Amino acid sequence: LNRFQHLPQVLHNQVLHLIATDRQAAAFERLQRAESLHQDGIIAFDYALSLLRRREFIAARRFVRMAVRRLIRSSKLNPAWMPMT
């Protein structure tokens, strides 16, 4: 899968694997790098979850909002499903 790491879905699955195999630090590093390279909602959401696991609540909230905006823009999420307050 290394040659497909530029695809957000592949990265998402790799991160899930790292978390499932108790390698949260490696997953966080990958997400941190990917977030700076990609404008993908799934990556932003995964990064927000990793921030929550690290108890960085304010930063996580910012990335959840960013993820929702990106998903709405990419038509992967209907804006009526998740009102922004």
PDB file of N, CA, C and O in Angstrom:
ATOM      1  N   LEU A   1       0.797  -1.204   0.000  1.00  0.00           N
ATOM      2  CA  LEU A   1       0.000   0.000   0.000  1.00  0.00           C
ATOM      3  C   LEU A   1       0.841   1.272   0.000  1.00  0.00           C
ATOM      4  O   LEU A   1       0.303   2.357  -0.133  1.00  0.00           O
ATOM      5  N   ASN A   2       2.130   1.146   0.164  1.00  0.00           N
ATOM      6  CA  ASN A   2       2.967   2.340   0.273  1.00  0.00           C
ATOM      7  C   ASN A   2       2.862   3.252  -0.936  1.00  0.00           C
ATOM      8  O   ASN A   2       2.909   4.460  -0.795  1.00  0.00           O
ATOM      9  N   ARG A   3       2.722   2.686  -2.119  1.00  0.00           N
ATOM     10  CA  ARG A   3       2.658   3.555  -3.291  1.00  0.00           C
ATOM     11  C   ARG A   3       1.312   4.261  -3.432  1.00  0.00           C
ATOM     12  O   ARG A   3       1.150   5.135  -4.262  1.00  0.00           O
ATOM     13  N   PHE A   4       0.345   3.910  -2.591  1.00  0.00           N
ATOM     14  CA  PHE A   4      -0.969   4.556  -2.624  1.00  0.00           C
ATOM     15  C   PHE A   4      -1.210   5.451  -1.415  1.00  0.00           C
ATOM     16  O   PHE A   4      -2.326   5.861  -1.156  1.00  0.00           O
ATOM     17  N   GLN A   5      -0.165   5.756  -0.651  1.00  0.00           N
ATOM     18  CA  GLN A   5      -0.335   6.546   0.566  1.00  0.00           C
ATOM     19  C   GLN A   5      -0.833   7.956   0.315  1.00  0.00           C
ATOM     20  O   GLN A   5      -1.302   8.618   1.229  1.00  0.00           O
ATOM     21  N   HIS A   6      -0.743   8.419  -0.898  1.00  0.00           N
ATOM     22  CA  HIS A   6      -1.249   9.761  -1.205  1.00  0.00           C
ATOM     23  C   HIS A   6      -2.771   9.797  -1.246  1.00  0.00           C
ATOM     24  O   HIS A   6      -3.369  10.867  -1.248  1.00  0.00           O
ATOM     25  N   LEU A   7      -3.416   8.630  -1.269  1.00  0.00           N
ATOM     26  CA  LEU A   7      -4.875   8.565  -1.286  1.00  0.00           C
ATOM     27  C   LEU A   7      -5.415   8.597   0.146  1.00  0.00           C
ATOM     28  O   LEU A   7      -5.018   7.779   0.977  1.00  0.00           O
ATOM     29  N   PRO A   8      -6.294   9.531   0.460  1.00  0.00           N
ATOM     30  CA  PRO A   8      -6.795   9.657   1.832  1.00  0.00           C
ATOM     31  C   PRO A   8      -7.439   8.386   2.384  1.00  0.00           C
ATOM     32  O   PRO A   8      -7.264   8.065   3.552  1.00  0.00           O
ATOM     33  N   GLN A   9      -8.168   7.637   1.557  1.00  0.00           N
ATOM     34  CA  GLN A   9      -8.818   6.419   2.058  1.00  0.00           C
ATOM     35  C   GLN A   9      -7.793   5.365   2.471  1.00  0.00           C
ATOM     36  O   GLN A   9      -7.985   4.662   3.450  1.00  0.00           O
ATOM     37  N   VAL A  10      -6.705   5.267   1.735  1.00  0.00           N
ATOM     38  CA  VAL A  10      -5.643   4.318   2.091  1.00  0.00           C
ATOM     39  C   VAL A  10      -5.006   4.736   3.414  1.00  0.00           C
ATOM     40  O   VAL A  10      -4.796   3.909   4.305  1.00  0.00           O
ATOM     41  N   LEU A  11      -4.739   6.018   3.551  1.00  0.00           N
ATOM     42  CA  LEU A  11      -4.166   6.511   4.795  1.00  0.00           C
ATOM     43  C   LEU A  11      -5.111   6.260   5.966  1.00  0.00           C
ATOM     44  O   LEU A  11      -4.688   5.840   7.043  1.00  0.00           O
ATOM     45  N   HIS A  12      -6.391   6.497   5.749  1.00  0.00           N
ATOM     46  CA  HIS A  12      -7.402   6.243   6.782  1.00  0.00           C
ATOM     47  C   HIS A  12      -7.330   4.790   7.257  1.00  0.00           C
ATOM     48  O   HIS A  12      -7.297   4.515   8.458  1.00  0.00           O
ATOM     49  N   ASN A  13      -7.265   3.856   6.311  1.00  0.00           N
ATOM     50  CA  ASN A  13      -7.204   2.436   6.667  1.00  0.00           C
ATOM     51  C   ASN A  13      -5.890   2.089   7.365  1.00  0.00           C
ATOM     52  O   ASN A  13      -5.877   1.275   8.295  1.00  0.00           O
ATOM     53  N   GLN A  14      -4.785   2.676   6.943  1.00  0.00           N
ATOM     54  CA  GLN A  14      -3.506   2.435   7.609  1.00  0.00           C
ATOM     55  C   GLN A  14      -3.539   2.939   9.043  1.00  0.00           C
ATOM     56  O   GLN A  14      -3.029   2.276   9.953  1.00  0.00           O
ATOM     57  N   VAL A  15      -4.139   4.087   9.250  1.00  0.00           N
ATOM     58  CA  VAL A  15      -4.238   4.647  10.599  1.00  0.00           C
ATOM     59  C   VAL A  15      -5.101   3.747  11.477  1.00  0.00           C
ATOM     60  O   VAL A  15      -4.755   3.486  12.643  1.00  0.00           O
ATOM     61  N   LEU A  16      -6.213   3.259  10.948  1.00  0.00           N
ATOM     62  CA  LEU A  16      -7.046   2.332  11.717  1.00  0.00           C
ATOM     63  C   LEU A  16      -6.254   1.096  12.117  1.00  0.00           C
ATOM     64  O   LEU A  16      -6.371   0.605  13.246  1.00  0.00           O
ATOM     65  N   HIS A  17      -5.446   0.593  11.197  1.00  0.00           N
ATOM     66  CA  HIS A  17      -4.612  -0.565  11.501  1.00  0.00           C
ATOM     67  C   HIS A  17      -3.596  -0.238  12.601  1.00  0.00           C
ATOM     68  O   HIS A  17      -3.406  -1.031  13.530  1.00  0.00           O
ATOM     69  N   LEU A  18      -2.959   0.914  12.517  1.00  0.00           N
ATOM     70  CA  LEU A  18      -1.985   1.301  13.533  1.00  0.00           C
ATOM     71  C   LEU A  18      -2.634   1.426  14.912  1.00  0.00           C
ATOM     72  O   LEU A  18      -2.075   0.983  15.918  1.00  0.00           O
ATOM     73  N   ILE A  19      -3.826   2.002  14.947  1.00  0.00           N
ATOM     74  CA  ILE A  19      -4.527   2.144  16.225  1.00  0.00           C
ATOM     75  C   ILE A  19      -4.929   0.774  16.763  1.00  0.00           C
ATOM     76  O   ILE A  19      -4.772   0.499  17.955  1.00  0.00           O
ATOM     77  N   ALA A  20      -5.414  -0.093  15.899  1.00  0.00           N
ATOM     78  CA  ALA A  20      -5.835  -1.432  16.319  1.00  0.00           C
ATOM     79  C   ALA A  20      -4.670  -2.269  16.827  1.00  0.00           C
ATOM     80  O   ALA A  20      -4.854  -3.158  17.660  1.00  0.00           O
ATOM     81  N   THR A  21      -3.467  -1.973  16.342  1.00  0.00           N
ATOM     82  CA  THR A  21      -2.288  -2.723  16.779  1.00  0.00           C
ATOM     83  C   THR A  21      -1.493  -1.946  17.833  1.00  0.00           C
ATOM     84  O   THR A  21      -0.304  -2.187  18.020  1.00  0.00           O
ATOM     85  N   ASP A  22      -2.185  -1.027  18.518  1.00  0.00           N
ATOM     86  CA  ASP A  22      -1.625  -0.283  19.652  1.00  0.00           C
ATOM     87  C   ASP A  22      -0.401   0.546  19.290  1.00  0.00           C
ATOM     88  O   ASP A  22       0.578   0.583  20.021  1.00  0.00           O
ATOM     89  N   ARG A  23      -0.478   1.201  18.129  1.00  0.00           N
ATOM     90  CA  ARG A  23       0.605   2.107  17.708  1.00  0.00           C
ATOM     91  C   ARG A  23       0.030   3.502  17.449  1.00  0.00           C
ATOM     92  O   ARG A  23       0.141   4.060  16.374  1.00  0.00           O
ATOM     93  N   GLN A  24      -0.575   4.052  18.512  1.00  0.00           N
ATOM     94  CA  GLN A  24      -1.233   5.347  18.405  1.00  0.00           C
ATOM     95  C   GLN A  24      -0.264   6.471  18.057  1.00  0.00           C
ATOM     96  O   GLN A  24      -0.622   7.398  17.329  1.00  0.00           O
ATOM     97  N   ALA A  25       0.946   6.422  18.573  1.00  0.00           N
ATOM     98  CA  ALA A  25       1.923   7.481  18.291  1.00  0.00           C
ATOM     99  C   ALA A  25       2.253   7.531  16.800  1.00  0.00           C
ATOM    100  O   ALA A  25       2.308   8.611  16.203  1.00  0.00           O
ATOM    101  N   ALA A  26       2.442   6.374  16.196  1.00  0.00           N
ATOM    102  CA  ALA A  26       2.726   6.319  14.757  1.00  0.00           C
ATOM    103  C   ALA A  26       1.519   6.811  13.954  1.00  0.00           C
ATOM    104  O   ALA A  26       1.676   7.516  12.954  1.00  0.00           O
ATOM    105  N   ALA A  27       0.316   6.436  14.389  1.00  0.00           N
ATOM    106  CA  ALA A  27      -0.901   6.885  13.708  1.00  0.00           C
ATOM    107  C   ALA A  27      -1.017   8.403  13.790  1.00  0.00           C
ATOM    108  O   ALA A  27      -1.334   9.064  12.793  1.00  0.00           O
ATOM    109  N   PHE A  28      -0.734   8.970  14.971  1.00  0.00           N
ATOM    110  CA  PHE A  28      -0.824  10.422  15.129  1.00  0.00           C
ATOM    111  C   PHE A  28       0.175  11.140  14.226  1.00  0.00           C
ATOM    112  O   PHE A  28      -0.166  12.129  13.586  1.00  0.00           O
ATOM    113  N   GLU A  29       1.387  10.628  14.151  1.00  0.00           N
ATOM    114  CA  GLU A  29       2.407  11.249  13.292  1.00  0.00           C
ATOM    115  C   GLU A  29       1.988  11.234  11.825  1.00  0.00           C
ATOM    116  O   GLU A  29       2.149  12.219  11.113  1.00  0.00           O
ATOM    117  N   ARG A  30       1.443  10.107  11.380  1.00  0.00           N
ATOM    118  CA  ARG A  30       0.982  10.017   9.983  1.00  0.00           C
ATOM    119  C   ARG A  30      -0.144  10.993   9.701  1.00  0.00           C
ATOM    120  O   ARG A  30      -0.168  11.658   8.670  1.00  0.00           O
ATOM    121  N   LEU A  31      -1.078  11.068  10.639  1.00  0.00           N
ATOM    122  CA  LEU A  31      -2.204  11.980  10.450  1.00  0.00           C
ATOM    123  C   LEU A  31      -1.756  13.430  10.475  1.00  0.00           C
ATOM    124  O   LEU A  31      -2.254  14.253   9.714  1.00  0.00           O
ATOM    125  N   GLN A  32      -0.825  13.729  11.344  1.00  0.00           N
ATOM    126  CA  GLN A  32      -0.311  15.091  11.430  1.00  0.00           C
ATOM    127  C   GLN A  32       0.327  15.511  10.103  1.00  0.00           C
ATOM    128  O   GLN A  32       0.086  16.605   9.601  1.00  0.00           O
ATOM    129  N   ARG A  33       1.122  14.615   9.543  1.00  0.00           N
ATOM    130  CA  ARG A  33       1.750  14.879   8.234  1.00  0.00           C
ATOM    131  C   ARG A  33       0.694  15.006   7.139  1.00  0.00           C
ATOM    132  O   ARG A  33       0.734  15.920   6.320  1.00  0.00           O
ATOM    133  N   ALA A  34      -0.241  14.077   7.133  1.00  0.00           N
ATOM    134  CA  ALA A  34      -1.266  14.053   6.081  1.00  0.00           C
ATOM    135  C   ALA A  34      -2.163  15.281   6.153  1.00  0.00           C
ATOM    136  O   ALA A  34      -2.554  15.821   5.118  1.00  0.00           O
ATOM    137  N   GLU A  35      -2.479  15.717   7.355  1.00  0.00           N
ATOM    138  CA  GLU A  35      -3.351  16.887   7.501  1.00  0.00           C
ATOM    139  C   GLU A  35      -2.714  18.122   6.885  1.00  0.00           C
ATOM    140  O   GLU A  35      -3.396  18.957   6.307  1.00  0.00           O
ATOM    141  N   SER A  36      -1.405  18.219   6.969  1.00  0.00           N
ATOM    142  CA  SER A  36      -0.745  19.379   6.375  1.00  0.00           C
ATOM    143  C   SER A  36      -0.666  19.275   4.845  1.00  0.00           C
ATOM    144  O   SER A  36      -0.505  20.284   4.177  1.00  0.00           O
ATOM    145  N   LEU A  37      -0.821  18.069   4.298  1.00  0.00           N
ATOM    146  CA  LEU A  37      -0.721  17.863   2.854  1.00  0.00           C
ATOM    147  C   LEU A  37      -2.074  17.799   2.143  1.00  0.00           C
ATOM    148  O   LEU A  37      -2.182  18.176   0.994  1.00  0.00           O
ATOM    149  N   HIS A  38      -3.081  17.270   2.815  1.00  0.00           N
ATOM    150  CA  HIS A  38      -4.378  17.011   2.193  1.00  0.00           C
ATOM    151  C   HIS A  38      -5.427  17.985   2.701  1.00  0.00           C
ATOM    152  O   HIS A  38      -5.345  18.469   3.812  1.00  0.00           O
ATOM    153  N   GLN A  39      -6.417  18.199   1.905  1.00  0.00           N
ATOM    154  CA  GLN A  39      -7.593  18.972   2.305  1.00  0.00           C
ATOM    155  C   GLN A  39      -8.799  18.037   2.325  1.00  0.00           C
ATOM    156  O   GLN A  39      -9.854  18.358   1.810  1.00  0.00           O
ATOM    157  N   ASP A  40      -8.614  16.869   2.929  1.00  0.00           N
ATOM    158  CA  ASP A  40      -9.648  15.844   2.918  1.00  0.00           C
ATOM    159  C   ASP A  40     -10.396  15.814   4.252  1.00  0.00           C
ATOM    160  O   ASP A  40      -9.778  15.876   5.317  1.00  0.00           O
ATOM    161  N   GLY A  41     -11.707  15.703   4.179  1.00  0.00           N
ATOM    162  CA  GLY A  41     -12.525  15.674   5.386  1.00  0.00           C
ATOM    163  C   GLY A  41     -12.283  14.452   6.256  1.00  0.00           C
ATOM    164  O   GLY A  41     -12.298  14.546   7.481  1.00  0.00           O
ATOM    165  N   ILE A  42     -12.081  13.303   5.645  1.00  0.00           N
ATOM    166  CA  ILE A  42     -11.847  12.079   6.409  1.00  0.00           C
ATOM    167  C   ILE A  42     -10.533  12.186   7.188  1.00  0.00           C
ATOM    168  O   ILE A  42     -10.461  11.803   8.358  1.00  0.00           O
ATOM    169  N   ILE A  43      -9.508  12.736   6.562  1.00  0.00           N
ATOM    170  CA  ILE A  43      -8.223  12.912   7.246  1.00  0.00           C
ATOM    171  C   ILE A  43      -8.383  13.888   8.404  1.00  0.00           C
ATOM    172  O   ILE A  43      -7.872  13.653   9.507  1.00  0.00           O
ATOM    173  N   ALA A  44      -9.108  14.990   8.173  1.00  0.00           N
ATOM    174  CA  ALA A  44      -9.331  15.967   9.242  1.00  0.00           C
ATOM    175  C   ALA A  44     -10.108  15.326  10.396  1.00  0.00           C
ATOM    176  O   ALA A  44      -9.793  15.563  11.571  1.00  0.00           O
ATOM    177  N   PHE A  45     -11.095  14.498  10.075  1.00  0.00           N
ATOM    178  CA  PHE A  45     -11.868  13.835  11.119  1.00  0.00           C
ATOM    179  C   PHE A  45     -11.008  12.834  11.891  1.00  0.00           C
ATOM    180  O   PHE A  45     -11.056  12.778  13.121  1.00  0.00           O
ATOM    181  N   ASP A  46     -10.217  12.041  11.178  1.00  0.00           N
ATOM    182  CA  ASP A  46      -9.308  11.102  11.845  1.00  0.00           C
ATOM    183  C   ASP A  46      -8.323  11.836  12.741  1.00  0.00           C
ATOM    184  O   ASP A  46      -8.015  11.390  13.852  1.00  0.00           O
ATOM    185  N   TYR A  47      -7.821  12.974  12.256  1.00  0.00           N
ATOM    186  CA  TYR A  47      -6.887  13.773  13.045  1.00  0.00           C
ATOM    187  C   TYR A  47      -7.576  14.319  14.297  1.00  0.00           C
ATOM    188  O   TYR A  47      -7.007  14.304  15.389  1.00  0.00           O
ATOM    189  N   ALA A  48      -8.822  14.753  14.153  1.00  0.00           N
ATOM    190  CA  ALA A  48      -9.583  15.231  15.314  1.00  0.00           C
ATOM    191  C   ALA A  48      -9.750  14.116  16.340  1.00  0.00           C
ATOM    192  O   ALA A  48      -9.590  14.350  17.551  1.00  0.00           O
ATOM    193  N   LEU A  49     -10.050  12.915  15.887  1.00  0.00           N
ATOM    194  CA  LEU A  49     -10.176  11.788  16.816  1.00  0.00           C
ATOM    195  C   LEU A  49      -8.866  11.485  17.524  1.00  0.00           C
ATOM    196  O   LEU A  49      -8.840  11.176  18.718  1.00  0.00           O
ATOM    197  N   SER A  50      -7.769  11.592  16.796  1.00  0.00           N
ATOM    198  CA  SER A  50      -6.474  11.336  17.425  1.00  0.00           C
ATOM    199  C   SER A  50      -6.146  12.430  18.452  1.00  0.00           C
ATOM    200  O   SER A  50      -5.549  12.148  19.491  1.00  0.00           O
ATOM    201  N   LEU A  51      -6.557  13.653  18.168  1.00  0.00           N
ATOM    202  CA  LEU A  51      -6.372  14.734  19.151  1.00  0.00           C
ATOM    203  C   LEU A  51      -7.218  14.484  20.392  1.00  0.00           C
ATOM    204  O   LEU A  51      -6.768  14.741  21.522  1.00  0.00           O
ATOM    205  N   LEU A  52      -8.420  13.981  20.208  1.00  0.00           N
ATOM    206  CA  LEU A  52      -9.254  13.629  21.360  1.00  0.00           C
ATOM    207  C   LEU A  52      -8.603  12.551  22.215  1.00  0.00           C
ATOM    208  O   LEU A  52      -8.636  12.619  23.444  1.00  0.00           O
ATOM    209  N   ARG A  53      -8.022  11.553  21.560  1.00  0.00           N
ATOM    210  CA  ARG A  53      -7.334  10.497  22.312  1.00  0.00           C
ATOM    211  C   ARG A  53      -6.174  11.060  23.129  1.00  0.00           C
ATOM    212  O   ARG A  53      -5.835  10.535  24.170  1.00  0.00           O
ATOM    213  N   ARG A  54      -5.584  12.148  22.633  1.00  0.00           N
ATOM    214  CA  ARG A  54      -4.477  12.801  23.344  1.00  0.00           C
ATOM    215  C   ARG A  54      -4.979  13.867  24.320  1.00  0.00           C
ATOM    216  O   ARG A  54      -4.190  14.582  24.909  1.00  0.00           O
ATOM    217  N   ARG A  55      -6.305  13.976  24.438  1.00  0.00           N
ATOM    218  CA  ARG A  55      -6.956  14.916  25.359  1.00  0.00           C
ATOM    219  C   ARG A  55      -6.693  16.379  24.985  1.00  0.00           C
ATOM    220  O   ARG A  55      -6.656  17.247  25.840  1.00  0.00           O
ATOM    221  N   GLU A  56      -6.538  16.637  23.695  1.00  0.00           N
ATOM    222  CA  GLU A  56      -6.365  18.003  23.184  1.00  0.00           C
ATOM    223  C   GLU A  56      -7.719  18.451  22.622  1.00  0.00           C
ATOM    224  O   GLU A  56      -7.933  18.499  21.418  1.00  0.00           O
ATOM    225  N   PHE A  57      -8.621  18.782  23.538  1.00  0.00           N
ATOM    226  CA  PHE A  57     -10.023  18.977  23.195  1.00  0.00           C
ATOM    227  C   PHE A  57     -10.287  20.200  22.316  1.00  0.00           C
ATOM    228  O   PHE A  57     -11.102  20.139  21.403  1.00  0.00           O
ATOM    229  N   ILE A  58      -9.634  21.292  22.581  1.00  0.00           N
ATOM    230  CA  ILE A  58      -9.885  22.512  21.808  1.00  0.00           C
ATOM    231  C   ILE A  58      -9.433  22.335  20.360  1.00  0.00           C
ATOM    232  O   ILE A  58     -10.155  22.685  19.422  1.00  0.00           O
ATOM    233  N   ALA A  59      -8.250  21.778  20.176  1.00  0.00           N
ATOM    234  CA  ALA A  59      -7.758  21.522  18.815  1.00  0.00           C
ATOM    235  C   ALA A  59      -8.652  20.504  18.109  1.00  0.00           C
ATOM    236  O   ALA A  59      -8.955  20.648  16.918  1.00  0.00           O
ATOM    237  N   ALA A  60      -9.102  19.484  18.837  1.00  0.00           N
ATOM    238  CA  ALA A  60      -9.973  18.466  18.246  1.00  0.00           C
ATOM    239  C   ALA A  60     -11.274  19.090  17.757  1.00  0.00           C
ATOM    240  O   ALA A  60     -11.754  18.766  16.659  1.00  0.00           O
ATOM    241  N   ARG A  61     -11.833  19.987  18.542  1.00  0.00           N
ATOM    242  CA  ARG A  61     -13.086  20.637  18.142  1.00  0.00           C
ATOM    243  C   ARG A  61     -12.892  21.414  16.834  1.00  0.00           C
ATOM    244  O   ARG A  61     -13.740  21.365  15.943  1.00  0.00           O
ATOM    245  N   ARG A  62     -11.762  22.095  16.729  1.00  0.00           N
ATOM    246  CA  ARG A  62     -11.482  22.859  15.511  1.00  0.00           C
ATOM    247  C   ARG A  62     -11.413  21.932  14.290  1.00  0.00           C
ATOM    248  O   ARG A  62     -11.954  22.236  13.225  1.00  0.00           O
ATOM    249  N   PHE A  63     -10.772  20.773  14.450  1.00  0.00           N
ATOM    250  CA  PHE A  63     -10.634  19.858  13.319  1.00  0.00           C
ATOM    251  C   PHE A  63     -11.931  19.127  12.996  1.00  0.00           C
ATOM    252  O   PHE A  63     -12.170  18.775  11.842  1.00  0.00           O
ATOM    253  N   VAL A  64     -12.788  18.911  13.983  1.00  0.00           N
ATOM    254  CA  VAL A  64     -14.103  18.320  13.685  1.00  0.00           C
ATOM    255  C   VAL A  64     -14.897  19.281  12.813  1.00  0.00           C
ATOM    256  O   VAL A  64     -15.488  18.883  11.805  1.00  0.00           O
ATOM    257  N   ARG A  65     -14.888  20.547  13.182  1.00  0.00           N
ATOM    258  CA  ARG A  65     -15.604  21.550  12.377  1.00  0.00           C
ATOM    259  C   ARG A  65     -15.010  21.629  10.965  1.00  0.00           C
ATOM    260  O   ARG A  65     -15.741  21.715   9.977  1.00  0.00           O
ATOM    261  N   MET A  66     -13.691  21.586  10.881  1.00  0.00           N
ATOM    262  CA  MET A  66     -13.023  21.625   9.580  1.00  0.00           C
ATOM    263  C   MET A  66     -13.399  20.399   8.756  1.00  0.00           C
ATOM    264  O   MET A  66     -13.671  20.496   7.561  1.00  0.00           O
ATOM    265  N   ALA A  67     -13.446  19.238   9.397  1.00  0.00           N
ATOM    266  CA  ALA A  67     -13.800  18.002   8.694  1.00  0.00           C
ATOM    267  C   ALA A  67     -15.207  18.095   8.129  1.00  0.00           C
ATOM    268  O   ALA A  67     -15.448  17.721   6.975  1.00  0.00           O
ATOM    269  N   VAL A  68     -16.134  18.598   8.931  1.00  0.00           N
ATOM    270  CA  VAL A  68     -17.520  18.715   8.466  1.00  0.00           C
ATOM    271  C   VAL A  68     -17.597  19.656   7.264  1.00  0.00           C
ATOM    272  O   VAL A  68     -18.246  19.342   6.265  1.00  0.00           O
ATOM    273  N   ARG A  69     -16.932  20.803   7.353  1.00  0.00           N
ATOM    274  CA  ARG A  69     -16.949  21.741   6.217  1.00  0.00           C
ATOM    275  C   ARG A  69     -16.367  21.100   4.960  1.00  0.00           C
ATOM    276  O   ARG A  69     -16.902  21.249   3.865  1.00  0.00           O
ATOM    277  N   ARG A  70     -15.267  20.365   5.122  1.00  0.00           N
ATOM    278  CA  ARG A  70     -14.642  19.723   3.958  1.00  0.00           C
ATOM    279  C   ARG A  70     -15.530  18.638   3.376  1.00  0.00           C
ATOM    280  O   ARG A  70     -15.633  18.486   2.158  1.00  0.00           O
ATOM    281  N   LEU A  71     -16.171  17.864   4.246  1.00  0.00           N
ATOM    282  CA  LEU A  71     -17.060  16.802   3.765  1.00  0.00           C
ATOM    283  C   LEU A  71     -18.277  17.382   3.061  1.00  0.00           C
ATOM    284  O   LEU A  71     -18.737  16.845   2.049  1.00  0.00           O
ATOM    285  N   ILE A  72     -18.806  18.478   3.578  1.00  0.00           N
ATOM    286  CA  ILE A  72     -19.941  19.128   2.916  1.00  0.00           C
ATOM    287  C   ILE A  72     -19.516  19.630   1.541  1.00  0.00           C
ATOM    288  O   ILE A  72     -20.216  19.439   0.555  1.00  0.00           O
ATOM    289  N   ARG A  73     -18.334  20.283   1.488  1.00  0.00           N
ATOM    290  CA  ARG A  73     -17.843  20.805   0.212  1.00  0.00           C
ATOM    291  C   ARG A  73     -17.632  19.698  -0.814  1.00  0.00           C
ATOM    292  O   ARG A  73     -17.835  19.887  -1.999  1.00  0.00           O
ATOM    293  N   SER A  74     -17.197  18.539  -0.355  1.00  0.00           N
ATOM    294  CA  SER A  74     -16.928  17.449  -1.294  1.00  0.00           C
ATOM    295  C   SER A  74     -18.168  16.588  -1.547  1.00  0.00           C
ATOM    296  O   SER A  74     -18.073  15.543  -2.170  1.00  0.00           O
ATOM    297  N   SER A  75     -19.313  17.006  -1.019  1.00  0.00           N
ATOM    298  CA  SER A  75     -20.599  16.306  -1.206  1.00  0.00           C
ATOM    299  C   SER A  75     -20.625  14.919  -0.581  1.00  0.00           C
ATOM    300  O   SER A  75     -21.397  14.072  -0.979  1.00  0.00           O
ATOM    301  N   LYS A  76     -19.763  14.671   0.416  1.00  0.00           N
ATOM    302  CA  LYS A  76     -19.795  13.383   1.103  1.00  0.00           C
ATOM    303  C   LYS A  76     -20.693  13.439   2.334  1.00  0.00           C
ATOM    304  O   LYS A  76     -20.903  12.448   3.000  1.00  0.00           O
ATOM    305  N   LEU A  77     -21.192  14.626   2.646  1.00  0.00           N
ATOM    306  CA  LEU A  77     -22.035  14.784   3.822  1.00  0.00           C
ATOM    307  C   LEU A  77     -23.114  15.801   3.503  1.00  0.00           C
ATOM    308  O   LEU A  77     -22.831  16.886   3.006  1.00  0.00           O
ATOM    309  N   ASN A  78     -24.329  15.444   3.793  1.00  0.00           N
ATOM    310  CA  ASN A  78     -25.447  16.347   3.585  1.00  0.00           C
ATOM    311  C   ASN A  78     -25.452  17.366   4.733  1.00  0.00           C
ATOM    312  O   ASN A  78     -25.495  16.983   5.892  1.00  0.00           O
ATOM    313  N   PRO A  79     -25.413  18.675   4.447  1.00  0.00           N
ATOM    314  CA  PRO A  79     -25.364  19.666   5.513  1.00  0.00           C
ATOM    315  C   PRO A  79     -26.559  19.606   6.458  1.00  0.00           C
ATOM    316  O   PRO A  79     -26.448  20.007   7.610  1.00  0.00           O
ATOM    317  N   ALA A  80     -27.672  19.083   6.025  1.00  0.00           N
ATOM    318  CA  ALA A  80     -28.839  18.969   6.894  1.00  0.00           C
ATOM    319  C   ALA A  80     -28.646  17.939   7.993  1.00  0.00           C
ATOM    320  O   ALA A  80     -29.322  17.967   9.015  1.00  0.00           O
ATOM    321  N   TRP A  81     -27.728  16.999   7.802  1.00  0.00           N
ATOM    322  CA  TRP A  81     -27.492  15.957   8.804  1.00  0.00           C
ATOM    323  C   TRP A  81     -26.780  16.469  10.029  1.00  0.00           C
ATOM    324  O   TRP A  81     -26.927  15.910  11.101  1.00  0.00           O
ATOM    325  N   MET A  82     -25.959  17.499   9.876  1.00  0.00           N
ATOM    326  CA  MET A  82     -25.153  17.950  11.000  1.00  0.00           C
ATOM    327  C   MET A  82     -25.140  19.471  11.045  1.00  0.00           C
ATOM    328  O   MET A  82     -24.290  20.113  10.443  1.00  0.00           O
ATOM    329  N   PRO A  83     -26.077  20.049  11.778  1.00  0.00           N
ATOM    330  CA  PRO A  83     -26.089  21.507  11.862  1.00  0.00           C
ATOM    331  C   PRO A  83     -24.884  22.010  12.656  1.00  0.00           C
ATOM    332  O   PRO A  83     -24.497  21.422  13.655  1.00  0.00           O
ATOM    333  N   MET A  84     -24.293  23.086  12.165  1.00  0.00           N
ATOM    334  CA  MET A  84     -23.152  23.688  12.854  1.00  0.00           C
ATOM    335  C   MET A  84     -23.685  24.726  13.826  1.00  0.00           C
ATOM    336  O   MET A  84     -24.388  25.637  13.443  1.00  0.00           O
ATOM    337  N   THR A  85     -23.347  24.573  15.089  1.00  0.00           N
ATOM    338  CA  THR A  85     -23.800  25.538  16.101  1.00  0.00           C
ATOM    339  C   THR A  85     -22.634  26.334  16.617  1.00  0.00           C
ATOM    340  O   THR A  85     -21.518  25.986  16.495  1.00  0.00           O
TER     341      THR A  85
END
